[in-house]
PDB file of C-alpha atoms (C1' of nucleotides) in Angstrom:
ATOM      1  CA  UNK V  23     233.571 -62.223  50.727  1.00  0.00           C
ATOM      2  CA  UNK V  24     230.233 -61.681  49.170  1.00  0.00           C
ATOM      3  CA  UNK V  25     227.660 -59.394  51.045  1.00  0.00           C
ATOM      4  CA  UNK V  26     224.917 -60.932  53.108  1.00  0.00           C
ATOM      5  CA  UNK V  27     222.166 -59.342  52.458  1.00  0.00           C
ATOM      6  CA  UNK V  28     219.053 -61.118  51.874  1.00  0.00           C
ATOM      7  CA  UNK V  29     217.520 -57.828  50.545  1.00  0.00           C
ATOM      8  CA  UNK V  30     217.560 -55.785  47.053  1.00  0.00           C
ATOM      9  CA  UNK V  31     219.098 -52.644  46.825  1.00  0.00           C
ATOM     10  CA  UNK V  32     217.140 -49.691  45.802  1.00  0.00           C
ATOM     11  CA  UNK V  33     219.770 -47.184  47.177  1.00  0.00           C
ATOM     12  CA  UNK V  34     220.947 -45.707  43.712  1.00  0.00           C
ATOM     13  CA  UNK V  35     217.100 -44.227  43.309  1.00  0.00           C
ATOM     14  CA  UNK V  36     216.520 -43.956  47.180  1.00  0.00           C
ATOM     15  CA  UNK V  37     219.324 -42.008  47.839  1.00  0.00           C
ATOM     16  CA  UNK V  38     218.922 -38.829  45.116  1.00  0.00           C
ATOM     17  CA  UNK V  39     215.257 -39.195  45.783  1.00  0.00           C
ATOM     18  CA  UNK V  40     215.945 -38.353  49.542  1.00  0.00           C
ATOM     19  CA  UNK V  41     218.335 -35.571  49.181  1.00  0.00           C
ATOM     20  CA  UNK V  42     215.718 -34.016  46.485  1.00  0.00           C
ATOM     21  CA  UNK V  43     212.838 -34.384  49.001  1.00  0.00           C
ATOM     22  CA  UNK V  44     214.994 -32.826  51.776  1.00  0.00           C
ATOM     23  CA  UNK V  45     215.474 -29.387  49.527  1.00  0.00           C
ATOM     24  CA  UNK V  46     211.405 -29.348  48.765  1.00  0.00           C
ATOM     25  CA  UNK V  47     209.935 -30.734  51.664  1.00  0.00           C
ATOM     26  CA  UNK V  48     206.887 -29.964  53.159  1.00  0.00           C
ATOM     27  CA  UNK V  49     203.663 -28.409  52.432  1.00  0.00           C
ATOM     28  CA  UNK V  50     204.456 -25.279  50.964  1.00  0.00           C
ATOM     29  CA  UNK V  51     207.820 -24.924  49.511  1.00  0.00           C
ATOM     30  CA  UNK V  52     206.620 -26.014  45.859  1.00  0.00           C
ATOM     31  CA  UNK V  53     203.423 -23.888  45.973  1.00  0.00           C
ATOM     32  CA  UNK V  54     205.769 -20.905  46.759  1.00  0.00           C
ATOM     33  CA  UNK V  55     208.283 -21.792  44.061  1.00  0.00           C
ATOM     34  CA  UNK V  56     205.129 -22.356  41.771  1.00  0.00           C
ATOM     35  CA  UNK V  57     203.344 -18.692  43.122  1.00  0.00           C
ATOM     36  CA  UNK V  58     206.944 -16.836  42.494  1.00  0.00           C
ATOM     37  CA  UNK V  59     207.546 -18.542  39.594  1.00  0.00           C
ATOM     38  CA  UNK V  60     204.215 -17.432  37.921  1.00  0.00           C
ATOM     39  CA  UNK V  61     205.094 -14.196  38.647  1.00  0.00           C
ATOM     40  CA  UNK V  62     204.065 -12.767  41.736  1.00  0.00           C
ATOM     41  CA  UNK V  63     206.960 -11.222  43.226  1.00  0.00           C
ATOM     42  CA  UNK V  64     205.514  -9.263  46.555  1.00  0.00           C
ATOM     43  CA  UNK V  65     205.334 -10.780  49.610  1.00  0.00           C
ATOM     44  CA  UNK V  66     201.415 -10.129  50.291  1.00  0.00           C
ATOM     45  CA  UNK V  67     200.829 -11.218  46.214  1.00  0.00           C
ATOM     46  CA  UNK V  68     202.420 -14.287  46.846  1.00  0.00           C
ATOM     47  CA  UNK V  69     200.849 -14.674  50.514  1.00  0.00           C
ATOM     48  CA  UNK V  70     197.203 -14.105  49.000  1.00  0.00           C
ATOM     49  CA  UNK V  71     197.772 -16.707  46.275  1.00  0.00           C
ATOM     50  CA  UNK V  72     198.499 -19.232  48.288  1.00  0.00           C
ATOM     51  CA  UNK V  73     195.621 -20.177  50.317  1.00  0.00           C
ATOM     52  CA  UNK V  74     196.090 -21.420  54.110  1.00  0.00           C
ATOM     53  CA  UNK V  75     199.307 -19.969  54.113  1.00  0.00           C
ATOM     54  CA  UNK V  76     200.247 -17.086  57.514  1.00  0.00           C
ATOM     55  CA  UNK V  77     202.807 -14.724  57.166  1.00  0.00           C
ATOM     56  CA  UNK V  78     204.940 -16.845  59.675  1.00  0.00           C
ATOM     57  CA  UNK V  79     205.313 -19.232  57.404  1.00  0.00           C
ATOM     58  CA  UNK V  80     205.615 -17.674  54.385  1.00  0.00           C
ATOM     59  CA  UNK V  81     208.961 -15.990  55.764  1.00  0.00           C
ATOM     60  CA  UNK V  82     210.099 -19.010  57.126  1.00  0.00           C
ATOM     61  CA  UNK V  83     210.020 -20.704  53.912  1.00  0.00           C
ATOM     62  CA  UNK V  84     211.187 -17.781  51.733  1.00  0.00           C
ATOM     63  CA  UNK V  85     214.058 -17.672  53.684  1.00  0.00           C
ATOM     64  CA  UNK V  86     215.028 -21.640  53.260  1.00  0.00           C
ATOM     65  CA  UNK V  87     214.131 -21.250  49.380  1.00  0.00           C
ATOM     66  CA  UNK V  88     217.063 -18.380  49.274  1.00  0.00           C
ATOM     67  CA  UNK V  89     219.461 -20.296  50.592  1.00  0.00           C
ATOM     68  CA  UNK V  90     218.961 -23.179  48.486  1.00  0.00           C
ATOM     69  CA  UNK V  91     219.357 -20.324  45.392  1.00  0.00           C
ATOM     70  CA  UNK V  92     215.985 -21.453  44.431  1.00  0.00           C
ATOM     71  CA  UNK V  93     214.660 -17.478  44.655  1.00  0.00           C
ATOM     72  CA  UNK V  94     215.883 -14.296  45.322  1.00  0.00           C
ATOM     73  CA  UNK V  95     215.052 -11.669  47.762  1.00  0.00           C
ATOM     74  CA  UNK V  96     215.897  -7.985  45.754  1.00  0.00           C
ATOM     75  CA  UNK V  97     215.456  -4.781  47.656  1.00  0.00           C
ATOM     76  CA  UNK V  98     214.283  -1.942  45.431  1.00  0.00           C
ATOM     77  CA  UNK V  99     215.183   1.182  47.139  1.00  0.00           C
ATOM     78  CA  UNK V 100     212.637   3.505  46.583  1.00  0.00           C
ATOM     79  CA  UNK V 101     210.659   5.212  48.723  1.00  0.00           C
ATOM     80  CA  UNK V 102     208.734   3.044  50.067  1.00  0.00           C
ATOM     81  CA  UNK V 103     211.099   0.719  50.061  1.00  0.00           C
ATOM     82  CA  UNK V 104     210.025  -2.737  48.352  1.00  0.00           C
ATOM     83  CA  UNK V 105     210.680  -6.282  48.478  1.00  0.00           C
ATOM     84  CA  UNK V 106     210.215  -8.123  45.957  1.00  0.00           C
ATOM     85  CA  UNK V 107     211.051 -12.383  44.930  1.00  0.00           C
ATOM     86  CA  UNK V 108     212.131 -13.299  42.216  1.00  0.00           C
ATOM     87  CA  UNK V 109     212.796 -17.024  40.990  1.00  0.00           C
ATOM     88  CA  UNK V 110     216.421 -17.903  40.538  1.00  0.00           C
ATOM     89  CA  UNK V 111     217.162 -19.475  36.656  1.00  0.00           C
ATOM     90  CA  UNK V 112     218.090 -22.978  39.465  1.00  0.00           C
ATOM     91  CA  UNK V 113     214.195 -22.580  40.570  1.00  0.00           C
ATOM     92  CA  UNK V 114     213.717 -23.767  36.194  1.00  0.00           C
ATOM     93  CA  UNK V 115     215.069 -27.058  36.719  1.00  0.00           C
ATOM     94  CA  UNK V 116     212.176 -27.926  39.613  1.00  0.00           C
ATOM     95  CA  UNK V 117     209.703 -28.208  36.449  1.00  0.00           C
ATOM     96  CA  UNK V 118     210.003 -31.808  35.920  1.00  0.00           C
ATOM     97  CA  UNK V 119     209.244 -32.327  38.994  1.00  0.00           C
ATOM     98  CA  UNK V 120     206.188 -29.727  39.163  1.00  0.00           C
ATOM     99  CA  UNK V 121     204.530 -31.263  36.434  1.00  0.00           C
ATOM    100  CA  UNK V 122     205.121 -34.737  37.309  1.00  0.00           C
ATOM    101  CA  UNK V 123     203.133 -33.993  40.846  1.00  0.00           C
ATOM    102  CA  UNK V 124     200.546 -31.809  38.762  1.00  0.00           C
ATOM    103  CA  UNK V 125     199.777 -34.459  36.463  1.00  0.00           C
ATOM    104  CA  UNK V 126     199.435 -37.075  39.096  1.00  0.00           C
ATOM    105  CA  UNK V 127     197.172 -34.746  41.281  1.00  0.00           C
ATOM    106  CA  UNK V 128     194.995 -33.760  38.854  1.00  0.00           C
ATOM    107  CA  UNK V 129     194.592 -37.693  38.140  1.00  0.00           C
ATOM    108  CA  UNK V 130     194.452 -38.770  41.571  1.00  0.00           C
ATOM    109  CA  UNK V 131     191.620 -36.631  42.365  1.00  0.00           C
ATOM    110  CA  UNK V 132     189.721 -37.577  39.425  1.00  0.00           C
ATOM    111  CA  UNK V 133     190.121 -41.524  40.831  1.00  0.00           C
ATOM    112  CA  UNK V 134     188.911 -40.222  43.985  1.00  0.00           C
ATOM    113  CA  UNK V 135     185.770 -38.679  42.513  1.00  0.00           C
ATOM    114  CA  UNK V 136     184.872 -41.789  40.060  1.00  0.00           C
ATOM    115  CA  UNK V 137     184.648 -43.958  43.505  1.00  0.00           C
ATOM    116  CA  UNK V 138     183.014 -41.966  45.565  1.00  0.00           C
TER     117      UNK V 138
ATOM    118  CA  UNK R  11     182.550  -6.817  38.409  1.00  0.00           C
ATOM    119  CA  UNK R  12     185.508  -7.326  38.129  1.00  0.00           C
ATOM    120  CA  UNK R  13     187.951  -9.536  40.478  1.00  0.00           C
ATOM    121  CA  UNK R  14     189.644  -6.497  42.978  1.00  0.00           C
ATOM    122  CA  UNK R  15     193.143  -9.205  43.622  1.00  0.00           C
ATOM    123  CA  UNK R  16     196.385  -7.898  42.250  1.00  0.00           C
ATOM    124  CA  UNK R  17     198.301 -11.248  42.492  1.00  0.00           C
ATOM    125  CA  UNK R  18     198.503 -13.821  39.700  1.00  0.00           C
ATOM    126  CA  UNK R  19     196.078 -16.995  39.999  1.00  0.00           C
ATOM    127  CA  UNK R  20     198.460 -20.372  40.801  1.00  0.00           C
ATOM    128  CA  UNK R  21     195.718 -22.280  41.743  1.00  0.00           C
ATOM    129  CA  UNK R  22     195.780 -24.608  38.359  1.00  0.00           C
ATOM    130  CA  UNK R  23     199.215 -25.676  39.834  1.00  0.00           C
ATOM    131  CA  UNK R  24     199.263 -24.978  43.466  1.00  0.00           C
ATOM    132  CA  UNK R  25     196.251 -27.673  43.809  1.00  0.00           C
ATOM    133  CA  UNK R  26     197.036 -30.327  42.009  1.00  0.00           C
ATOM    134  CA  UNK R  27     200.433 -30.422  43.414  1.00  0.00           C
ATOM    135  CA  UNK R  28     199.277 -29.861  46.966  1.00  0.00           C
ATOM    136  CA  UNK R  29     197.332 -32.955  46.091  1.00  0.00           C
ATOM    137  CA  UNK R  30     200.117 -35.087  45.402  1.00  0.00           C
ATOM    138  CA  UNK R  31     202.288 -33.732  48.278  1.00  0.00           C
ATOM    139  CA  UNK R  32     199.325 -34.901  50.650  1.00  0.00           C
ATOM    140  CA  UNK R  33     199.523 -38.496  49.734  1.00  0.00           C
ATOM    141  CA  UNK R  34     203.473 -38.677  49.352  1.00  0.00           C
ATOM    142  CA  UNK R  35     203.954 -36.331  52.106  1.00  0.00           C
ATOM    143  CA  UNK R  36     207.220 -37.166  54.188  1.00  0.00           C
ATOM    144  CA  UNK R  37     210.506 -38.827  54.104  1.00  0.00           C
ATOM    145  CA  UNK R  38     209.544 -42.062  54.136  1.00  0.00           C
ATOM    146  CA  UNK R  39     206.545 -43.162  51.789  1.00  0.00           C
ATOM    147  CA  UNK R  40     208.932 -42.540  48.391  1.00  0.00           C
ATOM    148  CA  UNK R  41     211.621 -44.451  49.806  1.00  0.00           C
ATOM    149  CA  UNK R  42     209.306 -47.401  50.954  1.00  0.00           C
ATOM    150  CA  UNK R  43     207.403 -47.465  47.554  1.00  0.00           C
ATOM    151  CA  UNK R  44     210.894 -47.573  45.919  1.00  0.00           C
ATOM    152  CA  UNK R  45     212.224 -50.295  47.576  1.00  0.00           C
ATOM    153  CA  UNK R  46     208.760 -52.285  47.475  1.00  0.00           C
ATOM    154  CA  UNK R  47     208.744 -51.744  43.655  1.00  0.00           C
ATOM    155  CA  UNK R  48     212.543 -52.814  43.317  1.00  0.00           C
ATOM    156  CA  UNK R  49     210.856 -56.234  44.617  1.00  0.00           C
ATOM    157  CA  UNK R  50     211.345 -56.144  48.625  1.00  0.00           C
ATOM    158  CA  UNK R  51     208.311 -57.796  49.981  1.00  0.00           C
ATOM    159  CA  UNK R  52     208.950 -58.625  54.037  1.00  0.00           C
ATOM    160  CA  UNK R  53     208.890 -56.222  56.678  1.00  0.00           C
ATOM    161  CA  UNK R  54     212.759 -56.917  57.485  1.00  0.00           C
ATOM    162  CA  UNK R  55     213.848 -57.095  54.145  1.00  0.00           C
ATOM    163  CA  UNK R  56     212.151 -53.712  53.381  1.00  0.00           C
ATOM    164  CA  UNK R  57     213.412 -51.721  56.769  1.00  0.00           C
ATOM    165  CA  UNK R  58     217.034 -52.859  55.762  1.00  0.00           C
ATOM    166  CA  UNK R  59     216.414 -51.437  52.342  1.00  0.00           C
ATOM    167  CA  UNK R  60     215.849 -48.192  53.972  1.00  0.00           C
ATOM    168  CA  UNK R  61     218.790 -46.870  55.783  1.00  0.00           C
ATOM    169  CA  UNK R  62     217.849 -45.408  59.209  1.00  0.00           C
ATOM    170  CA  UNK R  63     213.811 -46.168  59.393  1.00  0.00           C
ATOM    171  CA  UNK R  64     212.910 -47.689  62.656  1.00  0.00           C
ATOM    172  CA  UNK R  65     210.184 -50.555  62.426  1.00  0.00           C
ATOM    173  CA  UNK R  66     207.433 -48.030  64.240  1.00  0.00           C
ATOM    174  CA  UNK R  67     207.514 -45.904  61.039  1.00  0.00           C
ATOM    175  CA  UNK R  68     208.111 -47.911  58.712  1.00  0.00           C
ATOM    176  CA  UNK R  69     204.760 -49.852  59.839  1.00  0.00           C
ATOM    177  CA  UNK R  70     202.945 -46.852  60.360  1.00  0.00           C
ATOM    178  CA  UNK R  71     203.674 -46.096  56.993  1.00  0.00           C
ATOM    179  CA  UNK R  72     202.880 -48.624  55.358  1.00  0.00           C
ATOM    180  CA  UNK R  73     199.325 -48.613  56.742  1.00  0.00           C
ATOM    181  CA  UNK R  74     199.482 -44.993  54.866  1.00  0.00           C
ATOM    182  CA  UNK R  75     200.386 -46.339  51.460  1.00  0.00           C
ATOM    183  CA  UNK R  76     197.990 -49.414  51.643  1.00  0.00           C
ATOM    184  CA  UNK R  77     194.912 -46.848  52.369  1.00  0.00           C
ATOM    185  CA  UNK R  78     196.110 -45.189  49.303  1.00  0.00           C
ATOM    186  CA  UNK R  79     195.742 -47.955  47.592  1.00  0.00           C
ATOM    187  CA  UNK R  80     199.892 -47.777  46.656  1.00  0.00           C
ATOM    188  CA  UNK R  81     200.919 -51.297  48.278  1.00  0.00           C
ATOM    189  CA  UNK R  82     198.883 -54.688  48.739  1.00  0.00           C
ATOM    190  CA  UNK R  83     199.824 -56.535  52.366  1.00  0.00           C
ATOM    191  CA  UNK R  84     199.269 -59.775  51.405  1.00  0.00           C
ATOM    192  CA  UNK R  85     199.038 -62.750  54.083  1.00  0.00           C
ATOM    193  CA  UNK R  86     200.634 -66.042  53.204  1.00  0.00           C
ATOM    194  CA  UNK R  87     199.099 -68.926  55.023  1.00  0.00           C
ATOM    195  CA  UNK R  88     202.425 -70.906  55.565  1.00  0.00           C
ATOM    196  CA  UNK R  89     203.696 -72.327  58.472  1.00  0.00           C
ATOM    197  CA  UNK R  90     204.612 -69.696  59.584  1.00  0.00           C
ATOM    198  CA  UNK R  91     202.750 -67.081  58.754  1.00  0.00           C
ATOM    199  CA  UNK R  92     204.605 -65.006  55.807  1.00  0.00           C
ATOM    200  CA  UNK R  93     203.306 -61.702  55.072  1.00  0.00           C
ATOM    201  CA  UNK R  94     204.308 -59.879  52.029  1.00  0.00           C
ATOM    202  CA  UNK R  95     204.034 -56.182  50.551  1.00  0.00           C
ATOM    203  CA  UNK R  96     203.659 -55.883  46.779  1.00  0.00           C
ATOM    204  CA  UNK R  97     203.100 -52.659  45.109  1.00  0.00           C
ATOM    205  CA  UNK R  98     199.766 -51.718  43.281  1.00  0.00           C
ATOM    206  CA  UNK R  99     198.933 -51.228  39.613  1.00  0.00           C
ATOM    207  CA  UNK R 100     198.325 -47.526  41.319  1.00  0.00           C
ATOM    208  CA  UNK R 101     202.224 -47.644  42.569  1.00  0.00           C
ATOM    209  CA  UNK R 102     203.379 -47.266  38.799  1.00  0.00           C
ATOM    210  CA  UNK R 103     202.179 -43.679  38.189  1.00  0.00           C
ATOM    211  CA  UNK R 104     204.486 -42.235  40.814  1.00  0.00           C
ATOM    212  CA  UNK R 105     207.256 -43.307  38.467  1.00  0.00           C
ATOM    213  CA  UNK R 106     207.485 -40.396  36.528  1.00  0.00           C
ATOM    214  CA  UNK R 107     207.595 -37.979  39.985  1.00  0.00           C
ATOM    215  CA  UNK R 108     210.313 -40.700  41.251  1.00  0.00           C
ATOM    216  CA  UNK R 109     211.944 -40.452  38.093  1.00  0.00           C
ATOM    217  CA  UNK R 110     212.098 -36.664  38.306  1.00  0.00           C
ATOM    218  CA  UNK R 111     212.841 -36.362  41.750  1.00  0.00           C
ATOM    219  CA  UNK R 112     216.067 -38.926  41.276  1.00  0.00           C
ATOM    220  CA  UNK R 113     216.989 -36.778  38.357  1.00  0.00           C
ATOM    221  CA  UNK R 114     217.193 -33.524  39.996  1.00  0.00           C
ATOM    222  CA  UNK R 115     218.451 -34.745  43.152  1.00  0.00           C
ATOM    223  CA  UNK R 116     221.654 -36.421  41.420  1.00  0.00           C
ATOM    224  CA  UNK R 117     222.274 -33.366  39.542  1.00  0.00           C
ATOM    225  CA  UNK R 118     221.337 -31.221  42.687  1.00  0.00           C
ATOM    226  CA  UNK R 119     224.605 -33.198  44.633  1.00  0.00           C
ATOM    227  CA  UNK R 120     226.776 -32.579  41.873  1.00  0.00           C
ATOM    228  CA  UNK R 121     225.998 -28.836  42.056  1.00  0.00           C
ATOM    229  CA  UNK R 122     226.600 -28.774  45.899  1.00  0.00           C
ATOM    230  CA  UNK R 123     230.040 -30.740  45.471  1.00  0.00           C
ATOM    231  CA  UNK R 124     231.157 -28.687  42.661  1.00  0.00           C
ATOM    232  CA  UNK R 125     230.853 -25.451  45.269  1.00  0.00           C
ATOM    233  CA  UNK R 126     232.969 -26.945  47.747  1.00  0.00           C
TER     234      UNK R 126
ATOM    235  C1'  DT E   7     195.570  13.921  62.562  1.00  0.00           C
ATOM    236  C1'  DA E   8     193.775   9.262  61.730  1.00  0.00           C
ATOM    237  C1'  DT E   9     193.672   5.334  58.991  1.00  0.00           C
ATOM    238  C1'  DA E  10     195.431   1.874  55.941  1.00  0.00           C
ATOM    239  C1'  DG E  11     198.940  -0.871  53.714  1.00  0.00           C
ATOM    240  C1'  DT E  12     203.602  -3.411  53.565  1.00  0.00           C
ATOM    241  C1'  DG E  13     206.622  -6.866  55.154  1.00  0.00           C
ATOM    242  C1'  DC E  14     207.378  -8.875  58.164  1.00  0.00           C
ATOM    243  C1'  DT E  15     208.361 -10.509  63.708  1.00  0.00           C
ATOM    244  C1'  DT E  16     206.868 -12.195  68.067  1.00  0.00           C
ATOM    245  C1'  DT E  17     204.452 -14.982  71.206  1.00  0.00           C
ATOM    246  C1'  DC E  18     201.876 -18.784  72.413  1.00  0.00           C
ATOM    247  C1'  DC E  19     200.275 -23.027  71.615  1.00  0.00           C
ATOM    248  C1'  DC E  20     199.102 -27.632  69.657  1.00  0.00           C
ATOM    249  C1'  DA E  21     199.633 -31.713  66.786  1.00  0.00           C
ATOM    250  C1'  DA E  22     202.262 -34.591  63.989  1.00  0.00           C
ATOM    251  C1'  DA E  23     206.706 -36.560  62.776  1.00  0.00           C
ATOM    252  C1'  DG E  24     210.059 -39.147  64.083  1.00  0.00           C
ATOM    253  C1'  DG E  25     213.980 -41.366  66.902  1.00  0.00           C
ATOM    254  C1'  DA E  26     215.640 -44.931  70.698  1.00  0.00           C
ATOM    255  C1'  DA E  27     214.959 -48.797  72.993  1.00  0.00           C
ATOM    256  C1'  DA E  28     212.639 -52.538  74.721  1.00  0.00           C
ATOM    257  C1'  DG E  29     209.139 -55.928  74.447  1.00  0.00           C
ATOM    258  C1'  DT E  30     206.017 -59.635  72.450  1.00  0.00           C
ATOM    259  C1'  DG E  31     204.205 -64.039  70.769  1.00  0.00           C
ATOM    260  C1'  DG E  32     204.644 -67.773  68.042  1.00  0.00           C
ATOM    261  C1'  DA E  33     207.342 -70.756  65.397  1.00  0.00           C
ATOM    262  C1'  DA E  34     211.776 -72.683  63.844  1.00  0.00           C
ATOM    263  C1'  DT E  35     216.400 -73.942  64.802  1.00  0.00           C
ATOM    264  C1'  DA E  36     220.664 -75.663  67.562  1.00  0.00           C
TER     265       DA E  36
ATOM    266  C1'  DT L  22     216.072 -76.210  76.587  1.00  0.00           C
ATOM    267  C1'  DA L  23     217.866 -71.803  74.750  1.00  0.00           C
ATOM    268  C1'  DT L  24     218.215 -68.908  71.059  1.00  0.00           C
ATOM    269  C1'  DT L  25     216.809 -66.723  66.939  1.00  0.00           C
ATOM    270  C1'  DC L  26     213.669 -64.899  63.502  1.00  0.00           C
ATOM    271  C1'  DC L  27     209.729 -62.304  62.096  1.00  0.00           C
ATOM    272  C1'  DA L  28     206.579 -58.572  62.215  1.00  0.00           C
ATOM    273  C1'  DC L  29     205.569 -55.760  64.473  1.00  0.00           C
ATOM    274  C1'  DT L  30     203.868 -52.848  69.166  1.00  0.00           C
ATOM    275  C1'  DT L  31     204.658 -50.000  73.054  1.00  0.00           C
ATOM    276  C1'  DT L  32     206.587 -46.383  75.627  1.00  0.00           C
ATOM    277  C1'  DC L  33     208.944 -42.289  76.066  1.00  0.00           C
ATOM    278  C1'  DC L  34     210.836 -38.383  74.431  1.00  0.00           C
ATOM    279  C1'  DT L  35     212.440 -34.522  71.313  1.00  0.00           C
ATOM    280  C1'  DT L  36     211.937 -31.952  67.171  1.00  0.00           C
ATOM    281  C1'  DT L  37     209.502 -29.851  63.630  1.00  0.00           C
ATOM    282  C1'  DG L  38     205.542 -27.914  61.415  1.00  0.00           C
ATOM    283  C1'  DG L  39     202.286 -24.993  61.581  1.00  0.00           C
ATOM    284  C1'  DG L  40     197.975 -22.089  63.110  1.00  0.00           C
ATOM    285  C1'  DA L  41     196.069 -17.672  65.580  1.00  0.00           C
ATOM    286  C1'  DA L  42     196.642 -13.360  66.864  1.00  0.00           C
ATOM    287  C1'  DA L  43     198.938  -9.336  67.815  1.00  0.00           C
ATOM    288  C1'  DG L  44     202.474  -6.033  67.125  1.00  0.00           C
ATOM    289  C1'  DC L  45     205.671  -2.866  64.765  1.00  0.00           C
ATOM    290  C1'  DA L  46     208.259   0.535  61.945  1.00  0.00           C
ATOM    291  C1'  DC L  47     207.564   2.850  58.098  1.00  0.00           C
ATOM    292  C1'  DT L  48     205.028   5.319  54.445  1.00  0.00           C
ATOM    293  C1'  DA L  49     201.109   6.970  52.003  1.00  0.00           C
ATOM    294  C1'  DT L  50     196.685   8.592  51.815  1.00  0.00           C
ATOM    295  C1'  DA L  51     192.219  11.040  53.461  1.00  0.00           C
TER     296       DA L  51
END
DNA sequence: TATAGTGCTTTCCCAAAGGAAAGTGGAATA
DNA sequence: TATTCCACTTTCCTTTGGGAAAGCACTATA
């Protein structure tokens, strides 16, 4: 029997789309990946380039971007001891995807300005 | 004098990406866009599209996209009433950020099925 | 000894996101 | 007349996100 459906199917794009948006979701993961990925590494660097953002957070997020293997969290045992993040080579393939939303910022706000 | 901060500058990035994130913030507005530009115009046809989106946010958010200009709701003076949701000019910039975001997520499930 | 910095954690609180289920009003269909 | 379809709306509730402020263990510095 043939399916029923009076609707298209978009599933094959909906589908990745979702499961990307699930790993990056929300307001901050991308500007930490972006901050860690530039090269700040301490946790008060990144906290300070990142504006808006509270410690609470930051931590909170940090600890979701390990566990995707999107950054690492390396001990340095010296004394003091530091912390420091670094991005994992996985963190390289988010790119696309950064530039994609750069480009389209940087364009959207420039529509927004010509209106108004 | 000179700037006192010891953390690298993001902020060429960080903005124009928080940018984006603030109009295509959620689960849902992709996933709607998608199935709008794949050529689902009514309500019903749209929510089936859409695995798991209740009417309530799917309306909400489509009131989102059309004050972003994204989607057109566009009244059809039958009898009855028909009312239809086409995608804006505006819609087709997301592609590439679509684009990307389908690209990494398929390759992101065949990394977490390869693990396990 | 007192102060400052580091990398958080804790507490409290509020707002937004989102799910479940039922309802609604008009028009078409059986 | 009863049912169904369409495009939502309404209500209720839970979860999640996130801000403010303080605290804390440790070390270094004055």
């Amino acid at each position: 029997m043939a399916n029923k459906m009076g609707y298209l199917s978009c599933l094959d794009t909906v589908k990745p789309v979702r499961d990307a948006i699930e790993v990056i979701n929300g307001k901050w993961k991308l500007p930490i990946i972006i901050s860690v990925m530039t090269g700040n590494e301490r946790f008060t660097d990144i906290q300070e380039s990142i504006p808006g953002i509270t410690p609470k957070v930051l931590a909170k997020e940090l600890k979701d971007l390990e566990q995707h293997q999107l950054i690492k969290r390396v001990v340095i045992d010296d004394y003091p001891v530091k912390i420091l993040y670094r991005p994992e080579p996985y963190a390289d393939t988010l790119t696309p995807i950064i530039d994609a939303l750069k480009g389209w910022g940087l364009n959207h706000r420039k529509k927004i300005f010509e209106k108004e």
